[in-house]
PDB file of C-alpha atoms in Angstrom:
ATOM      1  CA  UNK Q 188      53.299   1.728  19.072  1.00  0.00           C
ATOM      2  CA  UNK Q 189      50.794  -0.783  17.752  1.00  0.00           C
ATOM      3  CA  UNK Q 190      48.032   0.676  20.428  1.00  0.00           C
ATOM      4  CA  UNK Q 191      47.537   3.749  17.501  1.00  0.00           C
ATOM      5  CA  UNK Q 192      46.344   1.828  14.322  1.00  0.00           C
ATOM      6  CA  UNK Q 193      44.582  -0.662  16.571  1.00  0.00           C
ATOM      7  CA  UNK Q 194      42.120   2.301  18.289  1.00  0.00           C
ATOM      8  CA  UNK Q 195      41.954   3.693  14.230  1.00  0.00           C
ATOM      9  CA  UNK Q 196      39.862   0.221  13.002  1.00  0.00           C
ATOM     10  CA  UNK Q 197      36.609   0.590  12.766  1.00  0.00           C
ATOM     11  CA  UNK Q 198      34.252  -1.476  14.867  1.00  0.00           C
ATOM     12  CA  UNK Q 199      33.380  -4.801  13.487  1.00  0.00           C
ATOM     13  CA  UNK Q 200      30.476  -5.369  15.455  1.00  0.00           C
ATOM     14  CA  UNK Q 201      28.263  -2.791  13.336  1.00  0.00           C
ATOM     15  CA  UNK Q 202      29.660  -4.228   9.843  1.00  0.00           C
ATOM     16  CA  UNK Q 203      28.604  -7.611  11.315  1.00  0.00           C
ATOM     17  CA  UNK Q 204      24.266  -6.082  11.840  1.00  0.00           C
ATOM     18  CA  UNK Q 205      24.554  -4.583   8.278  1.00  0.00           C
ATOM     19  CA  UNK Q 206      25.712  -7.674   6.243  1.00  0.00           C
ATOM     20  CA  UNK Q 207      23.170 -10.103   8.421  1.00  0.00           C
ATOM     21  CA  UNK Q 208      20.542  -7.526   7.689  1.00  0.00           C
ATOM     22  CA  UNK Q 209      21.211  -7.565   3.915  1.00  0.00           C
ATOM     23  CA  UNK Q 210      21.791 -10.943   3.231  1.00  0.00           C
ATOM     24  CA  UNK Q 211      19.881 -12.846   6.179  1.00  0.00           C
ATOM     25  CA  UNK Q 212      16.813 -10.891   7.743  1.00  0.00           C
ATOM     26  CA  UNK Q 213      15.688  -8.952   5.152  1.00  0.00           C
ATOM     27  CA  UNK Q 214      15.216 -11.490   2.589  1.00  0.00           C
ATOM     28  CA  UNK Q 215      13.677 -13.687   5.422  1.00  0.00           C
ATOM     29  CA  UNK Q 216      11.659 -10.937   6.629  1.00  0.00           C
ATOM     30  CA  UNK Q 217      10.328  -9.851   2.815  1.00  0.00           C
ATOM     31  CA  UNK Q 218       9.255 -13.685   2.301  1.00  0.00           C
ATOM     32  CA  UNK Q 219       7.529 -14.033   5.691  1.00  0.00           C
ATOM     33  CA  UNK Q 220       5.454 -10.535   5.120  1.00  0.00           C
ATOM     34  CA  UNK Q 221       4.483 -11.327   1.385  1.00  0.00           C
ATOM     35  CA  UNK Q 222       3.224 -15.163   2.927  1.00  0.00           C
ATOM     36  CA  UNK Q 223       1.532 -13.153   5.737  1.00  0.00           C
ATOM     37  CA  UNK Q 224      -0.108 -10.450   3.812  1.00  0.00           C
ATOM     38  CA  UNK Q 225      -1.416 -13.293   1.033  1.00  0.00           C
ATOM     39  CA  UNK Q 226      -2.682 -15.315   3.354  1.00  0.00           C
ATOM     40  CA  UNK Q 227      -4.622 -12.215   4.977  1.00  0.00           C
ATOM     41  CA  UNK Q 228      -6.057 -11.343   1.656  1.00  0.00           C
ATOM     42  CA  UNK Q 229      -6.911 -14.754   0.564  1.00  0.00           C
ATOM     43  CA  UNK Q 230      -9.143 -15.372   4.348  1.00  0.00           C
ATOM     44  CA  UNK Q 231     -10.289 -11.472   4.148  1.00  0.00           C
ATOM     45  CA  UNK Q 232     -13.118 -12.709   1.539  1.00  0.00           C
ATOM     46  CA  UNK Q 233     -14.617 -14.926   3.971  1.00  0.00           C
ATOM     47  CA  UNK Q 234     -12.907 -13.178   7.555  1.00  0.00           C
ATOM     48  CA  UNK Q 235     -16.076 -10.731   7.680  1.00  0.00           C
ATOM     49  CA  UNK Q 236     -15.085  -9.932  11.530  1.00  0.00           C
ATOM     50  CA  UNK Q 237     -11.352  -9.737  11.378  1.00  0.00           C
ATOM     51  CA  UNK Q 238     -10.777 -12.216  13.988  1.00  0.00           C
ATOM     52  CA  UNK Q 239      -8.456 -14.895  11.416  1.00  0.00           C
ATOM     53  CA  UNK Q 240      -6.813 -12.053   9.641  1.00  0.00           C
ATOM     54  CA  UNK Q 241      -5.220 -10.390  12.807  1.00  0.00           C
ATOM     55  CA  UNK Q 242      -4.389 -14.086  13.925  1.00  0.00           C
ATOM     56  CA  UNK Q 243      -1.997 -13.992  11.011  1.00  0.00           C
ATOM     57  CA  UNK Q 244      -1.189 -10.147  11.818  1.00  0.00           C
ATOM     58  CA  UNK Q 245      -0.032 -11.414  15.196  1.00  0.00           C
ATOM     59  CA  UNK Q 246       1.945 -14.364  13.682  1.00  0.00           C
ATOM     60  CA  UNK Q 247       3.550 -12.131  11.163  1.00  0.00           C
ATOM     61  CA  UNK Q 248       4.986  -9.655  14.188  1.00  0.00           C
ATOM     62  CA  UNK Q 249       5.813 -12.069  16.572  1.00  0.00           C
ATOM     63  CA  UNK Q 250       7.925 -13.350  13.196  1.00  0.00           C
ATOM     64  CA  UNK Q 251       9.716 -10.564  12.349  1.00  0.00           C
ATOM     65  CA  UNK Q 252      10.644  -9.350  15.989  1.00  0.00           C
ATOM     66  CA  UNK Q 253      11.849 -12.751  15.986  1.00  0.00           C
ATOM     67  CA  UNK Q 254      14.145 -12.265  12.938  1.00  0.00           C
ATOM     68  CA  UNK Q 255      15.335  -9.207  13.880  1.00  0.00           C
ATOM     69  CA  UNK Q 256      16.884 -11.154  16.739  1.00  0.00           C
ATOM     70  CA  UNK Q 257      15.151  -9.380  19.644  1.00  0.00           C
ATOM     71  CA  UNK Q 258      12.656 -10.604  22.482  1.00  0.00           C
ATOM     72  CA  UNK Q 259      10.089  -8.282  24.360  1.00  0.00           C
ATOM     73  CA  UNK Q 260       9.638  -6.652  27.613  1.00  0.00           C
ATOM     74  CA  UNK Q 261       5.862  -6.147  28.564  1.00  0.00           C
ATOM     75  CA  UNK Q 262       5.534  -3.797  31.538  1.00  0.00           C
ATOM     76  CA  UNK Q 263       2.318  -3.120  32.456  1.00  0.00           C
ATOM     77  CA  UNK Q 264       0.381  -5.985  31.154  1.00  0.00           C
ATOM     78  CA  UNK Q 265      -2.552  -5.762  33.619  1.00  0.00           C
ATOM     79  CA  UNK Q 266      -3.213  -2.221  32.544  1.00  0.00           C
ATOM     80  CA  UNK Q 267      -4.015  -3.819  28.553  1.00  0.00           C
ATOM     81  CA  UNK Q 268      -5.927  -6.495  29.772  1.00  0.00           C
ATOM     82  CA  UNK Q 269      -8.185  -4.447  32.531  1.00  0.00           C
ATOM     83  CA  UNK Q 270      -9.550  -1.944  29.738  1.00  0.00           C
ATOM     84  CA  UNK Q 271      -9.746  -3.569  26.075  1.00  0.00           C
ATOM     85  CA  UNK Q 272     -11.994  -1.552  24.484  1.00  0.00           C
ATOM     86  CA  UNK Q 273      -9.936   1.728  24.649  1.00  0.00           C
ATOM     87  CA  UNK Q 274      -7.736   4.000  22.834  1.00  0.00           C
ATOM     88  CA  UNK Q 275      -3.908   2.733  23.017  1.00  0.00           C
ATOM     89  CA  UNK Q 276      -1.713   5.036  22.130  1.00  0.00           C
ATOM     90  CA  UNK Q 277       1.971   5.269  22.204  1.00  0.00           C
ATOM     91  CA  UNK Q 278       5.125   7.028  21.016  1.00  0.00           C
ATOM     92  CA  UNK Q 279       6.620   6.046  17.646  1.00  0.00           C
ATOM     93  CA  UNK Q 280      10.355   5.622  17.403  1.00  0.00           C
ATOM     94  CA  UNK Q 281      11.013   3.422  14.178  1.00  0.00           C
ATOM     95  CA  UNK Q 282       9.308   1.566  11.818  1.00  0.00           C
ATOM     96  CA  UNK Q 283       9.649  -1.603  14.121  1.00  0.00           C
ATOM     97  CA  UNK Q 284       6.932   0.302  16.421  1.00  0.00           C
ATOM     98  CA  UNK Q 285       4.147  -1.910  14.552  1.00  0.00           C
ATOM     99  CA  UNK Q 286       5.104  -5.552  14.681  1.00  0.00           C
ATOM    100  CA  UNK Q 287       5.973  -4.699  18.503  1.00  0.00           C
ATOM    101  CA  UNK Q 288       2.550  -3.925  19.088  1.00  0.00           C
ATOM    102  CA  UNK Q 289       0.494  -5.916  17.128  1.00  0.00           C
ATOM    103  CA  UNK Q 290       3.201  -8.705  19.233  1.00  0.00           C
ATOM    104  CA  UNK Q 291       2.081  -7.286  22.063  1.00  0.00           C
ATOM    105  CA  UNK Q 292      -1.495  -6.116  22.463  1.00  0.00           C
ATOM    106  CA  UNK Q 293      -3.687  -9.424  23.216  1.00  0.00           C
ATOM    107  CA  UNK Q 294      -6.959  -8.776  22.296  1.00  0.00           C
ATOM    108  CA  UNK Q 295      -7.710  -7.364  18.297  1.00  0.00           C
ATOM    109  CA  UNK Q 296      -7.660  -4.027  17.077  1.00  0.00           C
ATOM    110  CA  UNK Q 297      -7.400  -1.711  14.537  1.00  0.00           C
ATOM    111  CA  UNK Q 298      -4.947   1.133  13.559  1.00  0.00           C
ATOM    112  CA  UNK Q 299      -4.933   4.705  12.462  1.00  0.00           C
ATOM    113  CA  UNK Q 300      -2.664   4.790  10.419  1.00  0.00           C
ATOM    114  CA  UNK Q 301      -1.159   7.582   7.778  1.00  0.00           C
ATOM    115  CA  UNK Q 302      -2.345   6.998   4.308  1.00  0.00           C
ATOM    116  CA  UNK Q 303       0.380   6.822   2.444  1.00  0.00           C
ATOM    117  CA  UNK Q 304       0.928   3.303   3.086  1.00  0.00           C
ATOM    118  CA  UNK Q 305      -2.042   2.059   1.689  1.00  0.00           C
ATOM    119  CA  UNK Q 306      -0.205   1.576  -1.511  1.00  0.00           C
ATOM    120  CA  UNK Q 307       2.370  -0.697  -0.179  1.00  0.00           C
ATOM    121  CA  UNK Q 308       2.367  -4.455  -1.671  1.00  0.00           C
ATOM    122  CA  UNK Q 309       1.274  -6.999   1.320  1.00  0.00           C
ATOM    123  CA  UNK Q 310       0.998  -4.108   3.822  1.00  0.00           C
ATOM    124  CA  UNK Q 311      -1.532  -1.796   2.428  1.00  0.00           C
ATOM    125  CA  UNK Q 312      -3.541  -5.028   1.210  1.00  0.00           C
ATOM    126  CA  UNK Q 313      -3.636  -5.568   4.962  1.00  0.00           C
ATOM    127  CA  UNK Q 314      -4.851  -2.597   5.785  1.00  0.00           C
ATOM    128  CA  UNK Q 315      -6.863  -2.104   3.279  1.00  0.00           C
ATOM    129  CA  UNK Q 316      -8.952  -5.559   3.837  1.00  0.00           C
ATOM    130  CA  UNK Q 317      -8.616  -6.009   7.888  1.00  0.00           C
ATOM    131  CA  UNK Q 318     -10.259  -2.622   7.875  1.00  0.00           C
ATOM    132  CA  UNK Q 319      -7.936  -0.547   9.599  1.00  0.00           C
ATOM    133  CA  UNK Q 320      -8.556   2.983   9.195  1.00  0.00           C
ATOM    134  CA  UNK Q 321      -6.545   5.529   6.737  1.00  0.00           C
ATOM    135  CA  UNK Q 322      -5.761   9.112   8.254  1.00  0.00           C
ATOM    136  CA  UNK Q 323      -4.628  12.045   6.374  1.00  0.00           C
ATOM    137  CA  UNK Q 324      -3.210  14.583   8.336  1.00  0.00           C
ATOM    138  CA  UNK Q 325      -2.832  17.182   5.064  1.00  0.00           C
ATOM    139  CA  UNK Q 326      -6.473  17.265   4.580  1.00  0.00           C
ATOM    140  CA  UNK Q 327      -8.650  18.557   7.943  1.00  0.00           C
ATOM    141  CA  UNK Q 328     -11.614  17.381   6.575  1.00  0.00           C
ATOM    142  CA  UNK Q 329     -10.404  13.588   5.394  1.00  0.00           C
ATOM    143  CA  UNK Q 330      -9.140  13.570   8.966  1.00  0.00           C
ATOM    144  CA  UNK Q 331     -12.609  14.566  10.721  1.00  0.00           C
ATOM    145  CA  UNK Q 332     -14.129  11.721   8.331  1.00  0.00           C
ATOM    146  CA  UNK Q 333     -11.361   9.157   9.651  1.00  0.00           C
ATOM    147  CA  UNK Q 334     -12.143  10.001  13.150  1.00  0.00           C
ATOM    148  CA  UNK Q 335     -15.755   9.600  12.959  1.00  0.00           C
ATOM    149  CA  UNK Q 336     -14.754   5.814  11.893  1.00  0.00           C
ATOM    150  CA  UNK Q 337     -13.021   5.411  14.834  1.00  0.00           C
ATOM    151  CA  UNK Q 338     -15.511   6.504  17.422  1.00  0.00           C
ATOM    152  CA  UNK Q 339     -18.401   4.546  15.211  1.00  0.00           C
ATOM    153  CA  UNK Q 340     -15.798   1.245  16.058  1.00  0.00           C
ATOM    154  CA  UNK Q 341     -14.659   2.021  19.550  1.00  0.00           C
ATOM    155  CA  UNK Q 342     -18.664   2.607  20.132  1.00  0.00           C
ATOM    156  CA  UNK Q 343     -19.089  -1.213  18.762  1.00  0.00           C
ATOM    157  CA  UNK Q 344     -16.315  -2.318  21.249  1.00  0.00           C
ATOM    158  CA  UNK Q 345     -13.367  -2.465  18.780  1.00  0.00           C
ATOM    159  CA  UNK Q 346     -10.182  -0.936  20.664  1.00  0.00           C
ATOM    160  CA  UNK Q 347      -8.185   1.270  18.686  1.00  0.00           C
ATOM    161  CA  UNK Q 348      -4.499   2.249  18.472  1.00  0.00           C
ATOM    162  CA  UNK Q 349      -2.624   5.187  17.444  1.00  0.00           C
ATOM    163  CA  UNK Q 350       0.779   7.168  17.283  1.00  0.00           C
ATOM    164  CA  UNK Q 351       0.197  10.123  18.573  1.00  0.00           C
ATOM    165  CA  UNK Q 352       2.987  11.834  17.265  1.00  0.00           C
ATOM    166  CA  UNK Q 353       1.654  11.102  13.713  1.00  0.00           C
ATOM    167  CA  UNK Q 354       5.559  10.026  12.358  1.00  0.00           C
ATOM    168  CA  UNK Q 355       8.656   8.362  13.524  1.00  0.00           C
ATOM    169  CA  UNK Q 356      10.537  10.662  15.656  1.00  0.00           C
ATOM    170  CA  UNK Q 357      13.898  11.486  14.045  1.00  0.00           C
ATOM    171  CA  UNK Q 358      16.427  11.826  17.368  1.00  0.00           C
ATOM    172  CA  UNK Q 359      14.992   9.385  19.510  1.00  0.00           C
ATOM    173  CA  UNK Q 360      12.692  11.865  21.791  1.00  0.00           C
ATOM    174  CA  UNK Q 361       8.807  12.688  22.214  1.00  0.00           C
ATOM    175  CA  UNK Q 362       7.367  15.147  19.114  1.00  0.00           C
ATOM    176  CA  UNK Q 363       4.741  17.087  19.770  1.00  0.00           C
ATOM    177  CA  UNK Q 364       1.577  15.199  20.162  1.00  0.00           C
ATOM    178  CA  UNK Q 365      -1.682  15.144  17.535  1.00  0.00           C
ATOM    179  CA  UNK Q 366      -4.856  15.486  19.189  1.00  0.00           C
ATOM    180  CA  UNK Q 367      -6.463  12.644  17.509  1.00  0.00           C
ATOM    181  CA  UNK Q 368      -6.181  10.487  19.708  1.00  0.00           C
ATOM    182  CA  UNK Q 369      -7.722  12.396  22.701  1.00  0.00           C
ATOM    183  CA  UNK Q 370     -10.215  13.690  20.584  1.00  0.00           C
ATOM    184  CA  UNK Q 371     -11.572   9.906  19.728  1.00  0.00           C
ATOM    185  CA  UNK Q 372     -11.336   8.802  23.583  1.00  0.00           C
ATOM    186  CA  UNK Q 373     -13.508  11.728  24.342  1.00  0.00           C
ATOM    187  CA  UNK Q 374     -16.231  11.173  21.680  1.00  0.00           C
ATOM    188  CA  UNK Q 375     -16.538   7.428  22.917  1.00  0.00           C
ATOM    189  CA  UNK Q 376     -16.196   7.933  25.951  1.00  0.00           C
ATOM    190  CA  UNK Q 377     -13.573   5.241  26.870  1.00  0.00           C
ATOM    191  CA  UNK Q 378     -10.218   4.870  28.738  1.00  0.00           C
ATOM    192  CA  UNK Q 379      -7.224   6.572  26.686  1.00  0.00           C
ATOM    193  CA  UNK Q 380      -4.298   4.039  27.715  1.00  0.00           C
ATOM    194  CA  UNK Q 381      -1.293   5.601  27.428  1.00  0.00           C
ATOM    195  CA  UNK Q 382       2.084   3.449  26.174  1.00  0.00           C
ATOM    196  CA  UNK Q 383       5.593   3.727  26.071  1.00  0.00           C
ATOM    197  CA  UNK Q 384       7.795   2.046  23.612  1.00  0.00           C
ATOM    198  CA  UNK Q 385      11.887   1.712  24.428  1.00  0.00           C
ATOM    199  CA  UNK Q 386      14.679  -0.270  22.383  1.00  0.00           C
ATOM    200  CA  UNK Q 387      13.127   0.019  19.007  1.00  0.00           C
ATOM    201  CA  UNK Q 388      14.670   3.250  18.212  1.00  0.00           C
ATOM    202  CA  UNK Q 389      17.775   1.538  18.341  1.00  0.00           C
ATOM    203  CA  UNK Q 390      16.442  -1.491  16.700  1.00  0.00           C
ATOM    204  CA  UNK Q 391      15.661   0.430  13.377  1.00  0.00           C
ATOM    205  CA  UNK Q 392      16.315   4.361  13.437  1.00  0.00           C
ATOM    206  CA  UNK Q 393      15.072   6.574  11.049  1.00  0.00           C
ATOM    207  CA  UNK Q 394      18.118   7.324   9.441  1.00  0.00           C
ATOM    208  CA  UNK Q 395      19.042   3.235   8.614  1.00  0.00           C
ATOM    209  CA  UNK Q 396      17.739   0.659   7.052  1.00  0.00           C
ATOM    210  CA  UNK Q 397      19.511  -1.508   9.342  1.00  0.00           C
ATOM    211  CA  UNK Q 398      18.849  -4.074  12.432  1.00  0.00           C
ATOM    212  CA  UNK Q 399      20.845  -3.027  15.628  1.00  0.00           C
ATOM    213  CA  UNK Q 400      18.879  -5.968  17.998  1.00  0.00           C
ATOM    214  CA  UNK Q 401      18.379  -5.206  21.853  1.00  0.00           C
ATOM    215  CA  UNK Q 402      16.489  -5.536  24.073  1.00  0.00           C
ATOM    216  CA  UNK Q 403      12.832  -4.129  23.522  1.00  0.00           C
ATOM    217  CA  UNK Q 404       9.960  -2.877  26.281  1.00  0.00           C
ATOM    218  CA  UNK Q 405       6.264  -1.962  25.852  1.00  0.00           C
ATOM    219  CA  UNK Q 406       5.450  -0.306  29.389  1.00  0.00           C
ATOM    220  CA  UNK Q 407       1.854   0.670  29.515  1.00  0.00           C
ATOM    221  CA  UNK Q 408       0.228   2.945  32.262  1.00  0.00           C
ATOM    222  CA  UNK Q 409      -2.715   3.259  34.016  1.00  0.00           C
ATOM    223  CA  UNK Q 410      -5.753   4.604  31.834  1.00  0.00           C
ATOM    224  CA  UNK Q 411      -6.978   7.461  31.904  1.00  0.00           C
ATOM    225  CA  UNK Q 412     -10.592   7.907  32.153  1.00  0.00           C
ATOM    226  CA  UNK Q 413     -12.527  10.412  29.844  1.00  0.00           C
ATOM    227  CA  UNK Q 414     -15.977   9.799  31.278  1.00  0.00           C
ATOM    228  CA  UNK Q 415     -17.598  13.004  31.575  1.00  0.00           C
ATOM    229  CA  UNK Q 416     -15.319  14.921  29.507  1.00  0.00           C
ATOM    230  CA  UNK Q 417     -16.066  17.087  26.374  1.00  0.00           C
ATOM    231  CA  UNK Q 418     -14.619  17.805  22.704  1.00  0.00           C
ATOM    232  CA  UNK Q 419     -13.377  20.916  24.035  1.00  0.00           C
ATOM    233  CA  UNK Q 420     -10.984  19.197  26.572  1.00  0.00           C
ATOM    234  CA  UNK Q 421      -8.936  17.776  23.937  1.00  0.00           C
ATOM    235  CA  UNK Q 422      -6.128  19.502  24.156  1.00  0.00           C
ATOM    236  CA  UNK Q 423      -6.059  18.903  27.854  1.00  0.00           C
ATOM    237  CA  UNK Q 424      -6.436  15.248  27.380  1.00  0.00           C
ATOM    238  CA  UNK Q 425      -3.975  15.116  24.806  1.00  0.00           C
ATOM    239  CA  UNK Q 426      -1.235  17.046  27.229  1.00  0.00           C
ATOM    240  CA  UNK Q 427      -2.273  14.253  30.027  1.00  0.00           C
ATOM    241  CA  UNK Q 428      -1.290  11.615  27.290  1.00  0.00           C
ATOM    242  CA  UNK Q 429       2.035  13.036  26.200  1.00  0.00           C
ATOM    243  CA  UNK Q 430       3.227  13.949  30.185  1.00  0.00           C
ATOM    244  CA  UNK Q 431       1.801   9.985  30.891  1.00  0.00           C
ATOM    245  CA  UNK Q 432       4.095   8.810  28.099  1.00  0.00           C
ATOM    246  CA  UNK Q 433       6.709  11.091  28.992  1.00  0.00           C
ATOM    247  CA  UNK Q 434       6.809   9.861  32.555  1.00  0.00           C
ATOM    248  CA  UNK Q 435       6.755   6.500  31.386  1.00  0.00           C
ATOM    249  CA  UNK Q 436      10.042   6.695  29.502  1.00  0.00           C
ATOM    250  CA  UNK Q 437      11.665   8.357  32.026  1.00  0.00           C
ATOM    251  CA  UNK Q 438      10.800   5.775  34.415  1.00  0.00           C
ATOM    252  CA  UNK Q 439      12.108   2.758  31.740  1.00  0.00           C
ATOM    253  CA  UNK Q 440      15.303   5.119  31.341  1.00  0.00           C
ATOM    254  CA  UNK Q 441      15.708   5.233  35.525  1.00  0.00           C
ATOM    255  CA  UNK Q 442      14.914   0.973  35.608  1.00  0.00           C
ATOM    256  CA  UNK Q 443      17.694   0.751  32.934  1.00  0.00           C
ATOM    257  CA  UNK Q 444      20.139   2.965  34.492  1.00  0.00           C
ATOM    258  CA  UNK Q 445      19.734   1.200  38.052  1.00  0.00           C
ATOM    259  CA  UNK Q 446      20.208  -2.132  36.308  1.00  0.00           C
ATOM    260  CA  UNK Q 447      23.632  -0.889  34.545  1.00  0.00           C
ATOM    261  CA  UNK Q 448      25.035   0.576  37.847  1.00  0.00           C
ATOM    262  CA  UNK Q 449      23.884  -2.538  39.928  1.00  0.00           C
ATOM    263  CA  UNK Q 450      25.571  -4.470  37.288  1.00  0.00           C
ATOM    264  CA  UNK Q 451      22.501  -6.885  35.841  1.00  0.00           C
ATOM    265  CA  UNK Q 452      23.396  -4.982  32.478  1.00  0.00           C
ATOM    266  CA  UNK Q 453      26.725  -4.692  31.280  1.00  0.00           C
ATOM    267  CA  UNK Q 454      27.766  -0.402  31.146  1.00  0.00           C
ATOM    268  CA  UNK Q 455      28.889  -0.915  27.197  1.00  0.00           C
ATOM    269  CA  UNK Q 456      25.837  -2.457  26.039  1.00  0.00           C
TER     270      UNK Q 456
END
């Protein structure tokens, strides 16, 4: 008879994330990311390449994927260090997306990245003074003008990296792809390397401001080459991309389902 109100209790276990998320990690992560984003602004004045400042941007995400308890899995790896100057771009599940790639990606870089966060304390002083470069997607012709500063720095050899999906995905799965990044492998004429991101939806979803740690994996695929391709096969490009991401989940998805029913992962985890 005890068996009823037993199953009724709710599950401790996500109580547990929320209260070490309020009172541990986010007050931890807040102090590391206003340190972090100081220290950027103070060495941006004499940082005229970028090289110190996303030092301290890779610090600050190994830091916080740190404190939200999780490690990461980098599939892949050859296929980042083969082609640096290239456009990496990969789908965006969760706010957490960032500090997993800036974590990951060994070389420097610089974002496209929506507008609106420019005004953030710490993080838009970041992006503002490391030079990363502002998109918005409201206004076609502030959007041509951001892409033409992307091609002018992959053309100097500065990789870049965008979300094509241009916001965090609400359920989990792929939305419809922006052609900006296509477009800006095209115009330079470099490698689009296409990147899939898994565990960080659950990490952080959209709909919580809560840490749910796992395990987290960056698999990255084989470029794909736009040498000898035009402006008007964008949209071609940019369907490669998305079915090169797509296939990459699905391939993470068929690893991790192997690994549950071989039993290296346990089936309620």
């Amino acid at each position: 008879m005890s068996s009823g109100p037993m199953s009724s209790r709710p599950d401790p276990l996500p109580r547990l994330y929320r209260w070490r998320t309020n009172v541990i990690q986010i007050p931890i992560l807040t102090v590391v990311t206003a340190i972090c984003g100081s220290l950027s602004l103070l060495v941006s004045f004499a940082d005229k390449h970028g090289r110190l400042q996303h030092r301290i941007a890779r610090f600050w995400a190994r830091a916080v994927v740190w404190g939200t308890g999780c490690s990461i899995n980098v599939r892949g790896k050859e296929n980042l260090l083969s082609r640096p100057t290239a456009v990496y771009a990969s789908n965006h599940t969760s706010y957490m997306d960032t500090p997993v790639i800036f974590a990951t990606l060994p070389f420097q870089f610089r974002i496209l990245a929506k507008k609106e966060l420019w005004p953030i304390a710490f993080i838009g002083w970041y992006l503002d003074r490391s030079g990363q470069i502002p998109i918005d997607t409201a206004n076609p012709h502030a959007t041509m003008s951001s892409l033409g500063v992307g091609v002018k720095a992959l053309r100097a050899g500065m990789p870049l990296f965008v979300f094509p999906e241009g916001g965090r995905t609400a359920d989990g799965d792929l939305k419809p792809f922006l052609s900006g990044a296509a477009y800006l492998a095209i115009r330079a004429q470099v490698p689009l390397v296409p990147i899939a991101l898994t565990g960080v939806y659950d990490l952080l979803p959209i709909h919580t401001r809560h840490l749910y740690p796992g395990e987290l994996t960056v698999r990255v695929g084989e470029p794909i080459e736009t040498k000898g391709m035009t402006p008007r096969q964008t949209e071609e490009l940019n369907a490669r991309l998305r079915a090169a991401i797509e296939r990459l989940l699905d391939s993470e998805c068929a690893l991790a389902g192997d690994s549950v029913e071989n039993g290296a992962i346990p089936a309620g985890n």
